[in-house]
Amino acid sequence: MKRVMGIINLYENEELIQEITEHRPLAAVPFAGRYRLIDFTLSSMVNSGIQNVGILLRSKSRSLMDHLRSGKEWDLARKRDGLFILPPAQASSGAVKGNGDIENFYHNLDYIESSRQKYVLISNSHTVCNMNFRKAFQFHENTGADITIVYKEQEKDSEDFTGSTVLATTDDGRVIDLAVNPAKVNGGKISMDMYLMRKELLVDIINGCYARGGVDLLKDGLIKNIDSLKIYGYQHKGFVARINSIASYYRHNMELLKPEKWQELFMKSGLIYTKVKDEAPAKYKENAKISNAMVANGCIIEGEVENSVLFRGVKVNKGACIRNSIIMQKCEIAENAIIENVICDKDVIITNGKWLKGDQRYPLVIEKGTVI
Amino acid sequence: MRKTECLAMILAGGQGSRLGSLTKKIAKPAVPFGGKYRIIDFPLSNCHNSGIDTVGILTQYQPLALHSYIGAGGAWDLDRKDGGVYVLPPYAREKGAEWYKGTADAIYQNINFIEMINPSYVLVLSGDHIYTMDYSIMLEYHKAKKAEATIGVIEVPWAEAPRFGIMNTAENGRVTAFQEKPSQPISNLASMGIYIFNWKFLKRSLEEDAKDINSSHDFGKNVIPKMLAGGHRLFSYHFDGYWKDVGTVESFWEANMDLLCDEPDLDLHNPSWRVYSVNPTRPPHYIAAEASVTRSLISEGAAVYGDVDHSVIFPGAQIGAGAKIRNSVIMPYANIGENVEINRAIVCRRCVIEEGAVIGDESSEITVIPEGDVVPRDAQVGAGGIIIQKQVG
């Protein structure tokens, strides 16, 4: 895998998840009690032996930069290779104005071209999984494909498939059709938006797109060239969570309360690294009542917690009750407050005795720093 | 290179033989404590929080786990260009190799190292005490008193005084008498094993002590009494926070239990005085629907399916369904099977307690299950870790 470099493309659709991406890119959205979305792809790359990773930024990057710092937590603070931050160009000089990822790629071609690796794996932050890319790379080499797309075979109604890309393949895995967000998509071979190819090919595609006014790597680079390129689909069989809306964010956090999913995502093919905060272990007091919950360090629990995910440093005071909710870092739920089906963003304070209730399918989202 | 004002030297070489099987494979400072820490995290974090960025760690007994834990010191922000952490095991010289023969000898053998750093003051610490303390205040005190040596002291119960070095002081804090582990203590002001010395003064004293063939080269037994006898300016610095010498299994267990009351004297959740440690890279812990947890500390990566009350659970520990854990310390990656009952016990790293086993009881002394041990199904383990009865299942 020393021959493969990684690029995490943060040009992602945030339309349906605006409530929690107002202050941060999707990549920096807190997930699963102590992580940010980007941790999963980044850790998977590192665990697969990739040592050179570029992060293609889009905007609102402060919280993400604060999270990544030198890349040390992912063992990417290296003398050669390691972590590279690829910011968007300040002013676009070409013909195309920023409405696609091609321009971002184009402005960072220098980094891509000067990297020593022969292959490139392009991924994203919104696909949460713990994956061994070695197998995908082996598949790529065995099939002799120009491009390998990682996909997941998904059952009908198992997800909200809005915005996803659907693959059609022959029996041996060759991709014969790719459609972005087609009408009435429901299950099937859903792309995980991860692509493996030779670096030279990526450079050619970017230059080709840019010169012809193409803006989007997938639509203009891959789909338009589907006949001339040998594209194969590699099926990933493990756990995948696509975070593209508040509903999917809520559902996939909750899904991790099943021990087998928890085990698979966090342990199976390698550990998931994240920025360390040095919080003390969670403390449970005399009257704590807790069932089916995921709790990060630094929490102090005196009240009742059920079917919920608590991020680090959350305080649940006496008589407070949290059900089916996601409570992000450093929130405080005061005495006798009751919240149900709620997503509290960071630093929210729910004062004494308040009752808040959302719906399981439409959880109530409370904005960062709100005092209720 | 900028000048280092105060260099900390942490004595971390002791075997800790009174901790029994807790220190069979690792040095005492590397023993896990408080749900995610190791004992040495406390002095190291104190150094970081007190603004001391150059630290020597003197190791000797079973240093492997300790060395790999300390690494380059990054966990305590001590991986620095200038200064940072230096691990100092005994080494061979032209005339042969010598072990550290005592606390003072350990420092004496590293005079070259200290000369290289060339500090004005040397802060000598133990690697086996649990407390949070701002050494910079003690250093200010040392300077204000124009002391040559300052000794951190704490009031202990009179009954326990014979275990410690006991000090008598004048009203201005000047030490007038010092007794090491006296049977008839003159006061209940005990030395905490925390010393600040003017480096030039310490160097002279250590060189003199090294020449003394009758000396056991110990700070408390030899060096401090000699300083006092020489009429030097020794002062005591009074500390009134939480401090615990975790030298015995009983006190180690107690110190863990001390963390579990509603408002513990040692507040690990204090955001302005964090205790740092090496992160185990584990997800948040999981509490199952049928589990219950009260009066406990639980760390990342643990999975609890049973009942936990008044206990400390480390990263990666698994507590099976129907298990009952009370008044106990469950160290990292221990695997507790279904319906196991544990009371007043310390279960060390990577132990496997199989289904239905019963460990410890209310009346007995603390039971310790040593690192990596397997307790078979339905076995009963009493105090001292002896298997009382084993059913072949």
mmCIF file of N, CA, C and O in Angstrom, chain B residues 260-315:
data_model
loop_
_atom_site.group_PDB
_atom_site.id
_atom_site.type_symbol
_atom_site.label_atom_id
_atom_site.label_comp_id
_atom_site.label_asym_id
_atom_site.label_seq_id
_atom_site.Cartn_x
_atom_site.Cartn_y
_atom_site.Cartn_z
ATOM 1 N N LEU B 260 -14.657 7.682 44.147
ATOM 2 C CA LEU B 260 -16.028 7.326 43.784
ATOM 3 C C LEU B 260 -17.112 8.067 44.556
ATOM 4 O O LEU B 260 -18.283 7.958 44.226
ATOM 5 N N CYS B 261 -16.732 8.828 45.579
ATOM 6 C CA CYS B 261 -17.777 9.550 46.294
ATOM 7 C C CYS B 261 -18.249 10.731 45.436
ATOM 8 O O CYS B 261 -17.643 11.044 44.413
ATOM 9 N N ASP B 262 -19.336 11.367 45.831
ATOM 10 C CA ASP B 262 -19.932 12.410 44.997
ATOM 11 C C ASP B 262 -18.979 13.575 44.727
ATOM 12 O O ASP B 262 -18.901 14.076 43.618
ATOM 13 N N GLU B 263 -18.307 14.047 45.759
ATOM 14 C CA GLU B 263 -17.357 15.154 45.582
ATOM 15 C C GLU B 263 -15.984 14.715 46.074
ATOM 16 O O GLU B 263 -15.574 15.047 47.179
ATOM 17 N N PRO B 264 -15.245 13.974 45.268
ATOM 18 C CA PRO B 264 -13.966 13.444 45.753
ATOM 19 C C PRO B 264 -12.940 14.556 45.981
ATOM 20 O O PRO B 264 -12.983 15.600 45.325
ATOM 21 N N ASP B 265 -12.024 14.309 46.940
ATOM 22 C CA ASP B 265 -10.982 15.294 47.223
ATOM 23 C C ASP B 265 -10.038 15.457 46.034
ATOM 24 O O ASP B 265 -9.463 16.507 45.830
ATOM 25 N N LEU B 266 -9.869 14.381 45.307
ATOM 26 C CA LEU B 266 -9.047 14.452 44.099
ATOM 27 C C LEU B 266 -10.009 14.516 42.921
ATOM 28 O O LEU B 266 -10.643 13.531 42.584
ATOM 29 N N ASP B 267 -10.105 15.700 42.300
ATOM 30 C CA ASP B 267 -11.102 15.877 41.249
ATOM 31 C C ASP B 267 -10.480 15.662 39.871
ATOM 32 O O ASP B 267 -9.797 16.527 39.342
ATOM 33 N N LEU B 268 -10.732 14.482 39.301
ATOM 34 C CA LEU B 268 -10.170 14.175 37.982
ATOM 35 C C LEU B 268 -10.879 14.953 36.876
ATOM 36 O O LEU B 268 -10.377 15.068 35.773
ATOM 37 N N HIS B 269 -12.080 15.457 37.183
ATOM 38 C CA HIS B 269 -12.857 16.160 36.163
ATOM 39 C C HIS B 269 -12.585 17.663 36.132
ATOM 40 O O HIS B 269 -13.277 18.398 35.459
ATOM 41 N N ASN B 270 -11.590 18.111 36.887
ATOM 42 C CA ASN B 270 -11.272 19.532 36.919
ATOM 43 C C ASN B 270 -10.629 19.963 35.597
ATOM 44 O O ASN B 270 -9.507 19.574 35.293
ATOM 45 N N PRO B 271 -11.323 20.783 34.787
ATOM 46 C CA PRO B 271 -10.783 21.116 33.463
ATOM 47 C C PRO B 271 -9.539 21.995 33.533
ATOM 48 O O PRO B 271 -8.779 22.054 32.580
ATOM 49 N N SER B 272 -9.312 22.666 34.652
ATOM 50 C CA SER B 272 -8.138 23.527 34.711
ATOM 51 C C SER B 272 -6.918 22.791 35.279
ATOM 52 O O SER B 272 -5.836 23.361 35.378
ATOM 53 N N TRP B 273 -7.084 21.556 35.667
ATOM 54 C CA TRP B 273 -5.937 20.765 36.128
ATOM 55 C C TRP B 273 -6.111 19.336 35.635
ATOM 56 O O TRP B 273 -6.413 18.425 36.386
ATOM 57 N N ARG B 274 -5.969 19.167 34.333
ATOM 58 C CA ARG B 274 -6.178 17.852 33.755
ATOM 59 C C ARG B 274 -5.054 16.912 34.120
ATOM 60 O O ARG B 274 -3.905 17.307 34.210
ATOM 61 N N VAL B 275 -5.423 15.658 34.309
ATOM 62 C CA VAL B 275 -4.407 14.628 34.457
ATOM 63 C C VAL B 275 -4.285 13.945 33.095
ATOM 64 O O VAL B 275 -5.257 13.422 32.568
ATOM 65 N N TYR B 276 -3.106 14.004 32.537
ATOM 66 C CA TYR B 276 -2.884 13.472 31.194
ATOM 67 C C TYR B 276 -2.430 12.023 31.252
ATOM 68 O O TYR B 276 -1.858 11.585 32.244
ATOM 69 N N SER B 277 -2.689 11.300 30.183
ATOM 70 C CA SER B 277 -2.248 9.909 30.128
ATOM 71 C C SER B 277 -2.174 9.492 28.675
ATOM 72 O O SER B 277 -2.622 10.215 27.791
ATOM 73 N N VAL B 278 -1.591 8.328 28.436
ATOM 74 C CA VAL B 278 -1.533 7.824 27.067
ATOM 75 C C VAL B 278 -2.910 7.288 26.706
ATOM 76 O O VAL B 278 -3.501 6.514 27.460
ATOM 77 N N ASN B 279 -3.424 7.728 25.581
ATOM 78 C CA ASN B 279 -4.782 7.376 25.195
ATOM 79 C C ASN B 279 -4.847 5.980 24.593
ATOM 80 O O ASN B 279 -4.031 5.631 23.762
ATOM 81 N N PRO B 280 -5.823 5.174 25.018
ATOM 82 C CA PRO B 280 -5.870 3.807 24.526
ATOM 83 C C PRO B 280 -6.545 3.627 23.157
ATOM 84 O O PRO B 280 -6.622 2.518 22.665
ATOM 85 N N THR B 281 -7.042 4.705 22.532
ATOM 86 C CA THR B 281 -7.733 4.597 21.238
ATOM 87 C C THR B 281 -8.881 3.605 21.290
ATOM 88 O O THR B 281 -8.852 2.557 20.658
ATOM 89 N N ARG B 282 -9.866 3.920 22.075
ATOM 90 C CA ARG B 282 -11.046 3.056 22.173
ATOM 91 C C ARG B 282 -12.282 3.909 22.000
ATOM 92 O O ARG B 282 -12.278 5.099 22.325
ATOM 93 N N PRO B 283 -13.367 3.303 21.539
ATOM 94 C CA PRO B 283 -14.619 4.056 21.418
ATOM 95 C C PRO B 283 -15.202 4.346 22.799
ATOM 96 O O PRO B 283 -14.750 3.777 23.791
ATOM 97 N N PRO B 284 -16.209 5.221 22.875
ATOM 98 C CA PRO B 284 -16.894 5.435 24.146
ATOM 99 C C PRO B 284 -17.373 4.099 24.698
ATOM 100 O O PRO B 284 -17.574 3.155 23.941
ATOM 101 N N HIS B 285 -17.559 4.021 26.004
ATOM 102 C CA HIS B 285 -17.964 2.723 26.550
ATOM 103 C C HIS B 285 -19.440 2.464 26.283
ATOM 104 O O HIS B 285 -20.215 3.379 26.026
ATOM 105 N N TYR B 286 -19.785 1.203 26.346
ATOM 106 C CA TYR B 286 -21.148 0.789 26.037
ATOM 107 C C TYR B 286 -21.792 0.198 27.287
ATOM 108 O O TYR B 286 -21.205 -0.635 27.962
ATOM 109 N N ILE B 287 -22.998 0.670 27.591
ATOM 110 C CA ILE B 287 -23.748 0.117 28.718
ATOM 111 C C ILE B 287 -24.999 -0.539 28.131
ATOM 112 O O ILE B 287 -25.812 0.129 27.487
ATOM 113 N N ALA B 288 -25.142 -1.820 28.355
ATOM 114 C CA ALA B 288 -26.252 -2.561 27.752
ATOM 115 C C ALA B 288 -27.575 -2.249 28.454
ATOM 116 O O ALA B 288 -27.599 -1.679 29.546
ATOM 117 N N ALA B 289 -28.662 -2.650 27.810
ATOM 118 C CA ALA B 289 -29.994 -2.345 28.322
ATOM 119 C C ALA B 289 -30.229 -2.960 29.695
ATOM 120 O O ALA B 289 -30.855 -2.361 30.564
ATOM 121 N N GLU B 290 -29.690 -4.160 29.924
ATOM 122 C CA GLU B 290 -29.962 -4.849 31.183
ATOM 123 C C GLU B 290 -28.931 -4.520 32.266
ATOM 124 O O GLU B 290 -29.004 -5.037 33.372
ATOM 125 N N ALA B 291 -27.978 -3.672 31.952
ATOM 126 C CA ALA B 291 -26.911 -3.363 32.905
ATOM 127 C C ALA B 291 -27.358 -2.305 33.905
ATOM 128 O O ALA B 291 -28.357 -1.614 33.701
ATOM 129 N N SER B 292 -26.609 -2.188 35.012
ATOM 130 C CA SER B 292 -26.819 -1.033 35.875
ATOM 131 C C SER B 292 -25.469 -0.562 36.412
ATOM 132 O O SER B 292 -24.587 -1.366 36.681
ATOM 133 N N VAL B 293 -25.333 0.750 36.497
ATOM 134 C CA VAL B 293 -24.061 1.323 36.930
ATOM 135 C C VAL B 293 -24.331 2.430 37.935
ATOM 136 O O VAL B 293 -25.078 3.362 37.640
ATOM 137 N N THR B 294 -23.747 2.321 39.107
ATOM 138 C CA THR B 294 -23.870 3.389 40.092
ATOM 139 C C THR B 294 -22.527 3.599 40.789
ATOM 140 O O THR B 294 -21.729 2.670 40.883
ATOM 141 N N ARG B 295 -22.297 4.811 41.264
ATOM 142 C CA ARG B 295 -21.110 5.185 42.052
ATOM 143 C C ARG B 295 -19.821 4.617 41.458
ATOM 144 O O ARG B 295 -19.028 3.986 42.160
ATOM 145 N N SER B 296 -19.610 4.823 40.169
ATOM 146 C CA SER B 296 -18.459 4.194 39.529
ATOM 147 C C SER B 296 -17.799 5.116 38.516
ATOM 148 O O SER B 296 -18.391 6.093 38.076
ATOM 149 N N LEU B 297 -16.557 4.753 38.169
ATOM 150 C CA LEU B 297 -15.853 5.405 37.064
ATOM 151 C C LEU B 297 -15.719 4.367 35.963
ATOM 152 O O LEU B 297 -15.254 3.248 36.211
ATOM 153 N N ILE B 298 -16.120 4.748 34.749
ATOM 154 C CA ILE B 298 -16.015 3.805 33.646
ATOM 155 C C ILE B 298 -15.329 4.479 32.480
ATOM 156 O O ILE B 298 -15.645 5.613 32.128
ATOM 157 N N SER B 299 -14.388 3.776 31.885
ATOM 158 C CA SER B 299 -13.568 4.396 30.861
ATOM 159 C C SER B 299 -13.935 3.915 29.468
ATOM 160 O O SER B 299 -14.705 2.977 29.298
ATOM 161 N N GLU B 300 -13.326 4.581 28.489
ATOM 162 C CA GLU B 300 -13.605 4.274 27.094
ATOM 163 C C GLU B 300 -13.269 2.831 26.763
ATOM 164 O O GLU B 300 -12.338 2.252 27.307
ATOM 165 N N GLY B 301 -14.042 2.278 25.846
ATOM 166 C CA GLY B 301 -13.765 0.931 25.379
ATOM 167 C C GLY B 301 -14.283 -0.178 26.276
ATOM 168 O O GLY B 301 -14.190 -1.343 25.918
ATOM 169 N N ALA B 302 -14.834 0.165 27.440
ATOM 170 C CA ALA B 302 -15.410 -0.869 28.299
ATOM 171 C C ALA B 302 -16.806 -1.213 27.779
ATOM 172 O O ALA B 302 -17.452 -0.402 27.119
ATOM 173 N N ALA B 303 -17.238 -2.429 28.053
ATOM 174 C CA ALA B 303 -18.597 -2.828 27.691
ATOM 175 C C ALA B 303 -19.217 -3.496 28.911
ATOM 176 O O ALA B 303 -18.664 -4.462 29.435
ATOM 177 N N VAL B 304 -20.321 -2.939 29.382
ATOM 178 C CA VAL B 304 -20.912 -3.419 30.631
ATOM 179 C C VAL B 304 -22.285 -4.030 30.358
ATOM 180 O O VAL B 304 -23.188 -3.349 29.864
ATOM 181 N N TYR B 305 -22.425 -5.316 30.657
ATOM 182 C CA TYR B 305 -23.718 -5.997 30.514
ATOM 183 C C TYR B 305 -24.297 -6.366 31.875
ATOM 184 O O TYR B 305 -25.436 -6.755 31.982
ATOM 185 N N GLY B 306 -23.474 -6.278 32.915
ATOM 186 C CA GLY B 306 -23.926 -6.673 34.246
ATOM 187 C C GLY B 306 -24.111 -5.473 35.164
ATOM 188 O O GLY B 306 -24.304 -4.353 34.704
ATOM 189 N N ASP B 307 -24.033 -5.720 36.475
ATOM 190 C CA ASP B 307 -24.226 -4.653 37.453
ATOM 191 C C ASP B 307 -22.880 -4.205 38.023
ATOM 192 O O ASP B 307 -22.104 -5.032 38.490
ATOM 193 N N VAL B 308 -22.678 -2.908 38.013
ATOM 194 C CA VAL B 308 -21.441 -2.363 38.552
ATOM 195 C C VAL B 308 -21.797 -1.334 39.611
ATOM 196 O O VAL B 308 -22.547 -0.396 39.342
ATOM 197 N N ASP B 309 -21.290 -1.510 40.815
ATOM 198 C CA ASP B 309 -21.529 -0.524 41.864
ATOM 199 C C ASP B 309 -20.213 -0.245 42.588
ATOM 200 O O ASP B 309 -19.470 -1.165 42.931
ATOM 201 N N HIS B 310 -19.935 1.035 42.814
ATOM 202 C CA HIS B 310 -18.772 1.456 43.582
ATOM 203 C C HIS B 310 -17.492 0.776 43.098
ATOM 204 O O HIS B 310 -16.764 0.156 43.877
ATOM 205 N N SER B 311 -17.217 0.929 41.801
ATOM 206 C CA SER B 311 -16.043 0.281 41.218
ATOM 207 C C SER B 311 -15.412 1.157 40.151
ATOM 208 O O SER B 311 -16.013 2.119 39.683
ATOM 209 N N VAL B 312 -14.193 0.791 39.787
ATOM 210 C CA VAL B 312 -13.448 1.522 38.759
ATOM 211 C C VAL B 312 -13.191 0.562 37.605
ATOM 212 O O VAL B 312 -12.589 -0.491 37.796
ATOM 213 N N ILE B 313 -13.658 0.925 36.415
ATOM 214 C CA ILE B 313 -13.552 0.030 35.261
ATOM 215 C C ILE B 313 -12.676 0.683 34.198
ATOM 216 O O ILE B 313 -12.967 1.777 33.725
ATOM 217 N N PHE B 314 -11.609 0.012 33.822
ATOM 218 C CA PHE B 314 -10.606 0.539 32.882
ATOM 219 C C PHE B 314 -10.991 0.268 31.428
ATOM 220 O O PHE B 314 -11.880 -0.519 31.146
ATOM 221 N N PRO B 315 -10.255 0.887 30.486
ATOM 222 C CA PRO B 315 -10.553 0.719 29.061
ATOM 223 C C PRO B 315 -10.536 -0.740 28.619
ATOM 224 O O PRO B 315 -9.686 -1.524 29.047
#
